[in-house]
Amino acid sequence: MSVLYIFLIIVAVFQIYPLVWLFQFSLKSNAEVFGLSPFALPQDPRWENYVRVWTDGNINLYFFNSVWITVTSVLLTILLASFVTFAITRMRWKLNKLVLGLFMVGLMVPIHSAIIPLFAFFLDLNLIDNPLSIILSYTAFNLPLTIMILLGFYYTLPREIEEAAVVDGCSIHRIFFQITLPMTTPVLATTAIINMIYNWNEFIFVNTFISSDKFKTLTVGIQNFIGQYLTDWGAIGATLMISIIPILIAFLILSNRIVEGIAAGSVKG
Amino acid sequence: MNKVMSNKAVIALYVLPAFILIVALIYGPILITGYYGLMDWNGIGAMTFVGLENYTQLIKDAQFWQSAYHSFLLAFFSTLSLVPYLAISLILAGKIKGSDLLRKIYLIPMLLSSVAIAQLWVKIYDPNNGMLNSFLTMVGVENPPAWLADTNLVLYAIFVAILWQYAGFYIIIYYAALKGIPESLVEAAKIDGANPVQIAYKIKVPLISGVIKVTVVLAIVGSLKYFDLIYVMTGGGPNGASEVIASYMYKKAFDTFDFGYGSAIAFFLLLITLVVTWITRKLTASEDEIQY
């Protein structure tokens, strides 16, 4: 039994220590990084590394771009996915299974196989170097997974409440917005988090569609930023920490939902 | 009731926006990729139809096959890595104290961006001040290798970062599946005198074989699509030693502006992904699914 525990703990150390080490060097000066053992604790924690990278470069701008682009895409995805799932599971029409199937095929498509025509398409629409191109891409590519997670929950919802509302003469839009949508809040939270993590970390769309600094998000921004600070490990560490702290905080607060969402989203894939 | 719930105009209103979006941004582009592969095009100027020229060039392109070989090597290793992940999940699911916390710790890397992970691992592998070589020097290794600059080692070094990133993902999937096994089956086996290893090997693993198949497909297909981490860590270098299909495609299209050739590679990637998914599903499909 204790052998198993030691094994599990070694794996845990392997998973977590690189991040502890990153946090350590984010608080060091170059003299400490290059002169002392990399395992040494920072002698005099330099929190100014964080202040410096936040104010010096465009990190604060990239950060806010990540926030608003992520939030907008998540809201749009959830709204559209809820519409589709409602229409497929609650409303009566013949082609619903076929349409659902078409959405689900999207789960298998590699982004990379679509990126060249997508670039050409946005170029034609004059949406290259425009945040709309990323928001629309995030929404489209997250719809299949989001619908899949919502679907399982919608099937478990009782129909009686909606039926009673219809009898009372409630319009379909009111049924959706005031009855069904509020009932799905728990699963909406799960899908929102999964979407948020995906969008926050997304790289290839931003790297391809966005060229000016004012629209870059954190993942692509830090990539360029680190190029300028090639040898300043403290600055690099602080930049990377800033990009991962929001996710770590979300994880601390919502870890059960995240675990649940990942399990729900992948097993059926 | 039926009248309200089968209102065609409302159905169209609810379904069409999302449908148009996926057709315009996913299905349309996928089909067009194959068409662009027939063109000579730099992305901006006029397109010239060249027939199958890009595809025949692809077949003769040694660099492309090297990239494809690397992608398949990663897919092979990723599939192998599922065995230890499954073993860890089996231990965790065996009513161990702190398994909740351990699972969460394992999962953290999966939540971080590949760019941050790549930059972190570049620092870990740094020949002079990196964590790994400092540790190796400390325990007495003289001249530890420059991991990411060594053409023989770079792919394995990257694979360790991939292991780190995805461990929690697969462990969570297996754990969720193992928790779904009815307790009564395990109890019955215990009464019959089965030891924990036998229970794991003969009862639990077969019962979650469906989920294991899904993870095999995910691991293989995921590896074929690998891009972000490698692009940031090494850019496919040194000397193409860590180039994979997706990074080679991206380079051809967006660095050398050969959109036609890039599209041919992208189309190949799409086909190979679909074929591999189909083959893995066929190969791992058992005669009769276990019911419980």
XYZ file of C-alpha atoms in Angstrom:
561
model
C 0.000 0.000 0.000
C 2.697 2.473 0.943
C 4.596 1.606 -2.249
C 1.526 2.633 -4.216
C 1.303 5.871 -2.256
C 4.936 6.686 -2.941
C 4.339 6.040 -6.634
C 1.277 8.324 -6.673
C 3.158 11.041 -4.825
C 6.123 10.850 -7.221
C 3.697 11.352 -10.096
C 2.111 14.283 -8.250
C 5.523 15.882 -7.724
C 6.316 15.424 -11.413
C 3.030 17.153 -12.274
C 3.318 20.062 -9.885
C 7.014 20.760 -9.317
C 7.677 22.401 -12.719
C 5.059 25.021 -11.811
C 6.564 25.588 -8.374
C 9.922 26.001 -10.079
C 8.406 28.480 -12.560
C 6.980 30.491 -9.661
C 10.408 30.482 -7.992
C 12.311 31.832 -10.931
C 9.620 34.421 -11.604
C 10.762 36.003 -8.318
C 14.478 35.887 -9.013
C 16.984 38.275 -10.504
C 19.234 37.171 -13.333
C 22.178 37.027 -10.925
C 20.289 34.490 -8.838
C 19.110 32.483 -11.848
C 22.544 32.225 -13.406
C 24.653 32.171 -10.243
C 22.818 29.883 -7.849
C 21.240 26.465 -7.985
C 17.956 26.483 -9.911
C 16.344 24.703 -6.971
C 17.254 27.461 -4.492
C 14.417 29.574 -3.133
C 14.452 33.220 -4.216
C 16.575 35.049 -1.626
C 14.714 38.316 -1.765
C 11.480 37.764 -3.742
C 11.353 40.307 -6.549
C 7.635 40.972 -6.945
C 8.684 43.919 -9.077
C 9.250 41.406 -11.896
C 5.475 41.148 -12.105
C 4.946 44.906 -11.945
C 7.597 45.419 -14.595
C 6.230 42.989 -17.174
C 2.656 44.148 -16.509
C 3.458 47.824 -17.147
C 6.489 47.567 -19.427
C 5.173 45.671 -22.395
C 1.677 45.059 -23.639
C 0.893 42.246 -21.201
C -1.961 44.192 -19.604
C -3.426 44.833 -23.061
C -3.067 41.164 -24.086
C -4.646 40.198 -20.776
C -7.743 42.344 -21.312
C -8.035 41.136 -24.907
C -7.981 37.560 -23.638
C -10.674 38.405 -21.096
C -13.157 40.094 -23.407
C -12.607 37.792 -26.374
C -12.952 34.743 -24.130
C -16.095 36.045 -22.416
C -17.787 37.116 -25.658
C -17.062 33.797 -27.356
C -18.218 31.773 -24.358
C -21.534 33.669 -24.120
C -22.153 33.388 -27.850
C -21.298 29.683 -27.898
C -23.529 28.881 -24.947
C -26.471 30.864 -26.303
C -26.277 29.315 -29.778
C -25.645 25.824 -28.414
C -28.610 26.148 -26.036
C -30.872 27.240 -28.919
C -29.807 24.232 -30.982
C -30.070 21.752 -28.127
C -33.500 23.083 -27.172
C -34.745 22.804 -30.747
C -33.326 19.297 -31.132
C -34.467 17.806 -27.837
C -37.658 19.711 -26.958
C -39.224 20.683 -30.255
C -40.826 18.330 -32.739
C -39.459 18.048 -36.250
C -38.311 15.303 -38.569
C -34.723 16.226 -39.357
C -33.577 16.737 -35.778
C -31.434 13.579 -35.612
C -29.751 14.393 -38.913
C -28.974 17.971 -37.871
C -27.616 16.736 -34.548
C -25.396 14.297 -36.428
C -24.043 17.120 -38.578
C -23.104 19.079 -35.482
C -21.440 16.048 -33.892
C -19.228 15.322 -36.912
C -17.536 18.622 -36.092
C -15.952 16.936 -33.064
C -13.646 14.943 -35.307
C -12.421 17.682 -37.616
C -8.831 18.829 -37.063
C -8.601 22.640 -36.872
C -5.363 22.507 -38.856
C -7.092 21.097 -41.905
C -9.439 24.075 -42.022
C -7.071 26.898 -41.216
C -5.841 27.795 -44.729
C -9.316 28.211 -46.322
C -10.471 29.898 -43.135
C -7.661 32.412 -43.485
C -8.625 33.010 -47.130
C -12.289 33.342 -46.151
C -11.601 35.960 -43.474
C -9.245 37.739 -45.860
C -12.112 38.037 -48.377
C -14.432 39.349 -45.673
C -11.793 41.818 -44.541
C -11.802 40.217 -41.091
C -8.100 39.417 -40.899
C -6.607 41.337 -37.993
C -10.089 41.785 -36.570
C -11.125 40.132 -33.279
C -14.413 39.065 -34.884
C -12.548 36.392 -36.877
C -11.299 34.763 -33.664
C -14.604 35.084 -31.826
C -16.505 33.454 -34.693
C -13.900 30.690 -35.006
C -13.952 29.940 -31.271
C -17.732 29.812 -31.333
C -17.958 27.543 -34.370
C -15.289 25.104 -33.220
C -16.650 24.919 -29.655
C -20.287 24.415 -30.667
C -20.115 20.612 -31.247
C -18.588 19.844 -27.844
C -20.865 22.313 -26.043
C -23.982 20.859 -27.675
C -22.809 17.370 -26.778
C -22.452 18.243 -23.091
C -25.791 20.134 -23.025
C -27.571 17.264 -24.767
C -27.111 14.808 -21.917
C -28.543 17.306 -19.469
C -31.508 18.301 -21.654
C -32.575 14.662 -21.955
C -32.900 14.460 -18.170
C -35.137 17.557 -17.873
C -38.826 16.801 -17.237
C -41.196 17.945 -19.979
C -44.128 18.632 -17.662
C -43.169 22.196 -16.836
C -42.882 23.141 -20.483
C -46.139 21.377 -21.289
C -47.920 23.267 -18.533
C -46.489 26.522 -19.865
C -47.769 25.736 -23.362
C -51.225 25.015 -21.979
C -51.115 28.356 -20.185
C -50.433 30.014 -23.532
C -46.786 30.859 -22.980
C -44.851 31.700 -26.172
C -42.028 29.433 -27.265
C -39.401 32.125 -26.736
C -40.581 32.728 -23.186
C -40.506 28.992 -22.531
C -36.905 28.870 -23.735
C -35.611 31.979 -21.978
C -37.660 31.923 -18.777
C -38.183 28.215 -18.112
C -35.751 25.907 -19.885
C -32.606 28.017 -19.983
C -32.683 28.801 -16.226
C -33.181 25.097 -15.477
C -29.923 24.288 -17.275
C -27.764 26.624 -15.171
C -25.633 23.840 -13.621
C -24.607 22.382 -16.964
C -24.178 25.862 -18.455
C -21.598 26.539 -15.749
C -19.704 23.378 -16.685
C -19.703 24.156 -20.401
C -18.763 27.782 -19.725
C -15.658 26.689 -17.831
C -14.590 24.162 -20.451
C -15.076 26.806 -23.155
C -13.254 29.406 -21.116
C -10.181 27.231 -20.623
C -10.113 26.356 -24.294
C -10.456 29.954 -25.511
C -8.074 31.422 -22.971
C -5.321 29.054 -24.105
C -6.021 29.059 -27.838
C -3.012 29.748 -30.016
C -3.264 28.855 -33.700
C -6.259 31.064 -34.636
C -4.866 34.178 -32.989
C -1.394 33.505 -34.321
C -2.774 33.190 -37.851
C -5.558 35.777 -38.002
C -4.252 38.593 -35.820
C -1.182 40.629 -36.625
C -1.432 43.880 -34.678
C -0.518 44.039 -31.015
C -3.726 45.793 -30.034
C -5.819 42.664 -30.734
C -3.429 39.924 -29.594
C -4.417 37.668 -26.741
C -2.195 36.509 -23.941
C -1.025 33.194 -25.452
C 0.265 34.785 -28.634
C 1.307 37.988 -26.868
C 3.573 36.239 -24.377
C 5.119 34.257 -27.198
C 6.335 37.482 -28.860
C 7.030 39.187 -25.577
C 9.367 36.429 -24.424
C 11.342 36.934 -27.621
C 12.300 40.384 -26.359
C 13.317 39.117 -22.921
C 15.434 36.270 -24.176
C 17.688 36.063 -21.160
C 15.653 37.763 -18.430
C 14.310 34.674 -16.690
C 12.566 36.646 -13.950
C 10.546 38.597 -16.519
C 9.744 35.449 -18.520
C 8.659 33.611 -15.380
C 6.442 36.490 -14.272
C 4.861 36.711 -17.745
C 4.074 33.006 -17.808
C 2.704 33.148 -14.267
C 0.381 36.021 -15.236
C -0.965 33.940 -18.114
C -1.693 30.894 -15.959
C -2.859 32.503 -12.687
C -6.468 33.154 -13.853
C -6.840 29.503 -14.842
C -5.317 28.335 -11.556
C -7.709 30.557 -9.569
C -10.688 29.295 -11.579
C -9.485 25.764 -10.898
C -9.158 26.326 -7.148
C -12.728 27.613 -6.972
C -14.386 25.340 -9.509
C -12.239 22.216 -9.673
C -15.148 19.798 -9.265
C -17.019 21.315 -12.183
C -13.899 21.294 -14.340
C -13.207 17.646 -13.582
C -16.850 16.813 -14.279
C -16.824 18.797 -17.526
C -13.670 17.138 -18.818
C -15.038 13.705 -17.978
C -18.399 14.527 -19.602
C -16.833 16.111 -22.645
C -14.358 13.414 -23.478
C -15.830 10.053 -22.630
C -18.543 10.359 -25.209
C -16.234 11.866 -27.832
C -48.809 21.655 -27.541
C -47.681 20.194 -30.861
C -48.435 23.405 -32.630
C -46.155 25.473 -30.407
C -43.421 22.857 -30.223
C -43.271 22.170 -33.952
C -43.285 25.752 -35.172
C -40.961 25.590 -38.190
C -40.065 29.264 -38.130
C -38.898 29.028 -34.521
C -36.911 25.864 -35.199
C -35.158 27.578 -38.091
C -34.510 30.657 -35.969
C -32.928 28.539 -33.210
C -30.904 26.175 -35.355
C -29.787 28.217 -38.348
C -27.337 30.699 -36.777
C -25.232 27.908 -35.290
C -25.665 25.765 -38.383
C -24.526 28.506 -40.751
C -21.543 29.130 -38.507
C -20.315 25.530 -38.538
C -20.931 25.131 -42.249
C -19.104 28.357 -43.083
C -16.215 27.894 -40.657
C -15.781 24.113 -40.355
C -17.339 22.067 -43.170
C -16.867 24.565 -45.986
C -13.161 25.097 -45.252
C -12.528 21.349 -44.850
C -13.850 20.710 -48.356
C -12.076 23.736 -49.816
C -8.743 22.520 -48.403
C -8.744 19.633 -50.875
C -9.550 22.037 -53.711
C -6.789 24.498 -52.769
C -4.434 21.537 -52.832
C -4.918 21.483 -56.608
C -3.734 25.079 -56.955
C -0.510 26.977 -57.071
C -1.255 29.958 -54.847
C 0.624 32.282 -52.522
C -2.481 33.239 -50.537
C -2.927 36.696 -52.014
C -2.317 36.655 -55.774
C -4.094 34.679 -58.473
C -4.603 30.939 -58.199
C -3.269 28.679 -60.918
C -4.722 25.230 -61.390
C -1.925 22.670 -61.312
C -3.917 19.467 -60.935
C -2.344 16.848 -58.737
C 1.106 18.432 -58.835
C 1.101 19.341 -55.145
C 0.006 15.858 -54.214
C 2.650 14.125 -56.352
C 5.267 16.495 -54.930
C 4.043 15.532 -51.463
C 4.628 11.850 -52.131
C 8.222 12.575 -53.141
C 8.902 15.046 -50.310
C 11.331 13.402 -47.875
C 10.835 16.203 -45.339
C 7.106 15.558 -45.330
C 7.563 11.836 -44.719
C 10.002 12.589 -41.939
C 7.340 14.806 -40.323
C 4.712 12.121 -40.799
C 7.068 9.579 -39.219
C 7.501 11.857 -36.192
C 3.719 12.282 -35.889
C 3.200 8.525 -35.932
C 6.027 8.007 -33.449
C 4.301 10.438 -31.077
C 0.999 8.649 -31.646
C 2.647 5.324 -30.791
C 4.212 6.642 -27.582
C 1.001 8.403 -26.574
C -0.887 5.147 -26.934
C 1.703 3.311 -24.832
C 1.449 5.983 -22.149
C -2.204 5.059 -21.644
C -1.060 1.939 -19.767
C 0.555 3.786 -16.836
C -2.342 6.293 -16.845
C -4.768 3.395 -16.496
C -2.642 1.864 -13.727
C -2.666 5.158 -11.820
C -6.440 5.440 -12.192
C -6.916 1.888 -10.937
C -4.926 2.720 -7.808
C -6.751 6.017 -7.310
C -10.176 4.430 -7.721
C -9.344 1.851 -5.058
C -10.660 3.954 -2.167
C -7.355 5.617 -1.454
C -7.160 8.558 0.943
C -6.446 11.852 -0.778
C -7.294 10.515 -4.217
C -9.458 13.569 -4.813
C -6.562 15.943 -4.201
C -4.118 13.815 -6.199
C -6.432 13.735 -9.206
C -6.715 17.505 -9.126
C -2.956 17.934 -8.910
C -2.482 15.611 -11.883
C -4.971 17.618 -13.906
C -3.464 21.100 -13.471
C -1.003 21.021 -16.433
C -3.849 20.112 -18.791
C -5.524 23.456 -18.039
C -2.557 25.575 -19.062
C -1.893 26.886 -22.538
C 0.506 24.948 -24.720
C 2.467 28.168 -25.194
C 3.068 28.543 -21.447
C 3.857 24.826 -21.148
C 6.259 25.027 -24.076
C 8.086 28.043 -22.630
C 8.295 26.398 -19.227
C 9.777 23.208 -20.669
C 12.246 25.159 -22.793
C 13.510 26.539 -19.476
C 13.516 23.109 -17.833
C 15.646 21.769 -20.707
C 17.943 24.816 -20.795
C 21.465 23.342 -21.039
C 23.022 25.774 -18.560
C 20.447 26.936 -16.036
C 17.604 24.517 -16.607
C 16.176 22.337 -13.890
C 16.965 19.041 -15.583
C 20.625 19.505 -16.389
C 21.354 21.212 -13.065
C 19.869 18.170 -11.372
C 21.870 15.792 -13.574
C 25.089 17.697 -12.866
C 24.257 17.609 -9.153
C 23.966 13.817 -9.163
C 27.249 13.505 -10.999
C 26.408 13.340 -14.696
C 29.146 15.031 -16.665
C 28.138 16.882 -19.827
C 24.398 16.221 -19.825
C 22.887 16.585 -23.308
C 21.429 19.791 -24.735
C 18.022 18.151 -25.014
C 16.246 20.392 -27.494
C 19.324 20.957 -29.667
C 20.089 17.251 -30.035
C 18.476 15.784 -33.155
C 18.354 12.322 -31.585
C 16.757 13.421 -28.338
C 14.526 16.371 -29.177
C 11.407 14.353 -30.016
C 11.653 12.362 -26.787
C 12.222 15.532 -24.788
C 9.055 16.980 -26.305
C 7.193 13.773 -25.597
C 7.970 14.115 -21.873
C 6.320 17.555 -21.940
C 3.319 15.983 -23.712
C 3.151 13.284 -21.019
C 3.168 16.029 -18.403
C 0.424 17.969 -20.143
C -2.041 15.124 -20.752
C -1.558 12.773 -17.777
C -4.421 14.291 -15.791
C -6.769 14.266 -18.755
C -6.587 10.512 -19.291
C -6.485 9.762 -15.565
C -9.727 11.727 -15.088
C -11.423 9.864 -17.934
C -10.378 6.452 -16.618
C -11.247 7.399 -13.060
C -14.764 8.511 -14.056
C -15.265 5.241 -15.934
C -13.928 3.101 -13.068
C -16.219 4.859 -10.597
C -19.148 3.822 -12.778
C -18.489 0.122 -12.170
C -21.093 -1.297 -9.759
C -19.609 -2.085 -6.364
C -21.467 -5.430 -6.263
C -19.341 -6.884 -9.083
C -16.107 -6.110 -7.254
C -17.540 -7.450 -3.982
C -18.586 -10.695 -5.661
C -15.084 -11.184 -7.057
C -13.603 -10.554 -3.615
C -15.825 -13.204 -2.072
C -14.642 -15.609 -4.765
C -11.103 -14.960 -3.536
C -9.775 -12.664 -6.288
C -6.874 -10.432 -5.273
C -6.789 -6.701 -6.157
C -4.552 -7.246 -9.190
C -6.871 -9.934 -10.546
C -9.894 -7.716 -9.913
C -8.227 -4.881 -11.780
C -7.026 -6.977 -14.681
C -9.912 -9.407 -15.105
C -12.910 -7.350 -14.046
C -12.347 -3.604 -14.025
C -10.291 -3.224 -17.210
C -12.639 -5.340 -19.368
C -15.623 -3.441 -17.979
C -14.258 -0.085 -19.120
C -12.953 -1.375 -22.457
C -15.314 0.988 -24.297
C -13.729 4.003 -22.655
C -10.242 2.611 -23.246
C -11.008 2.395 -26.972
C -12.139 6.013 -27.000
C -8.909 7.113 -25.309
C -6.838 5.147 -27.834
C -8.551 7.043 -30.654
C -8.129 10.337 -28.782
C -4.430 9.666 -28.164
C -3.676 8.735 -31.771
C -5.747 11.437 -33.429
C -4.563 14.032 -30.897
C -0.936 13.165 -31.669
C -1.465 13.487 -35.418
C -2.836 16.999 -34.861
C -0.037 18.014 -32.503
C 1.063 21.567 -33.200
C 1.212 24.335 -30.559
C 3.719 22.798 -28.183
C 6.206 21.785 -30.873
C 5.834 25.014 -32.837
C 6.717 27.045 -29.736
C 9.323 24.716 -28.194
C 11.495 24.010 -31.216
C 9.742 25.318 -34.339
C 10.234 21.797 -35.716
C 13.998 21.977 -35.342
C 16.823 21.346 -35.043
C 17.073 20.472 -38.708
C 13.526 19.097 -38.909
C 14.150 16.585 -36.110
C 10.929 17.508 -34.323
C 8.815 18.531 -37.312
C 5.328 16.993 -37.360
C 2.633 17.013 -40.061
C 0.741 20.009 -38.654
C 3.839 22.138 -38.058
C 5.170 21.326 -41.534
C 1.821 22.297 -43.062
C 1.746 25.551 -41.104
C 5.283 26.445 -42.126
C 4.636 25.780 -45.813
C 1.442 27.848 -45.816
C 2.142 30.755 -43.500
C 5.939 31.055 -43.483
C 6.808 30.292 -47.109
C 3.381 31.338 -48.483
C 2.938 28.152 -50.457
C -0.792 27.880 -49.750
C -1.442 25.252 -52.412
C 1.187 22.893 -51.043
C 0.164 23.653 -47.459
C -3.429 22.788 -48.363
C -2.321 19.493 -49.900
C -0.617 18.620 -46.595
C -3.693 19.772 -44.638
C -5.928 17.610 -46.801
C -3.634 14.657 -46.249
C -3.819 15.348 -42.489
C -7.613 15.353 -42.651
C -7.734 12.082 -44.603
C -5.214 10.360 -42.373
C -7.111 11.519 -39.266
C -10.380 10.109 -40.575
C -8.790 6.876 -41.773
C -6.900 6.337 -38.531
C -10.039 7.034 -36.490
C -11.919 4.501 -38.589
C -9.179 1.863 -38.386
C -8.693 2.252 -34.633
C -12.408 1.949 -34.063
C -12.542 -1.176 -36.243
C -9.508 -2.772 -34.638
C -10.623 -2.066 -31.097
C -14.283 -2.957 -31.665
C -15.006 -6.121 -29.749
C -17.552 -8.693 -30.895
C -19.947 -8.006 -28.088
C -19.859 -5.046 -25.745
C -19.873 -6.026 -22.092
C -23.132 -5.170 -20.391
C -23.635 -4.703 -16.694
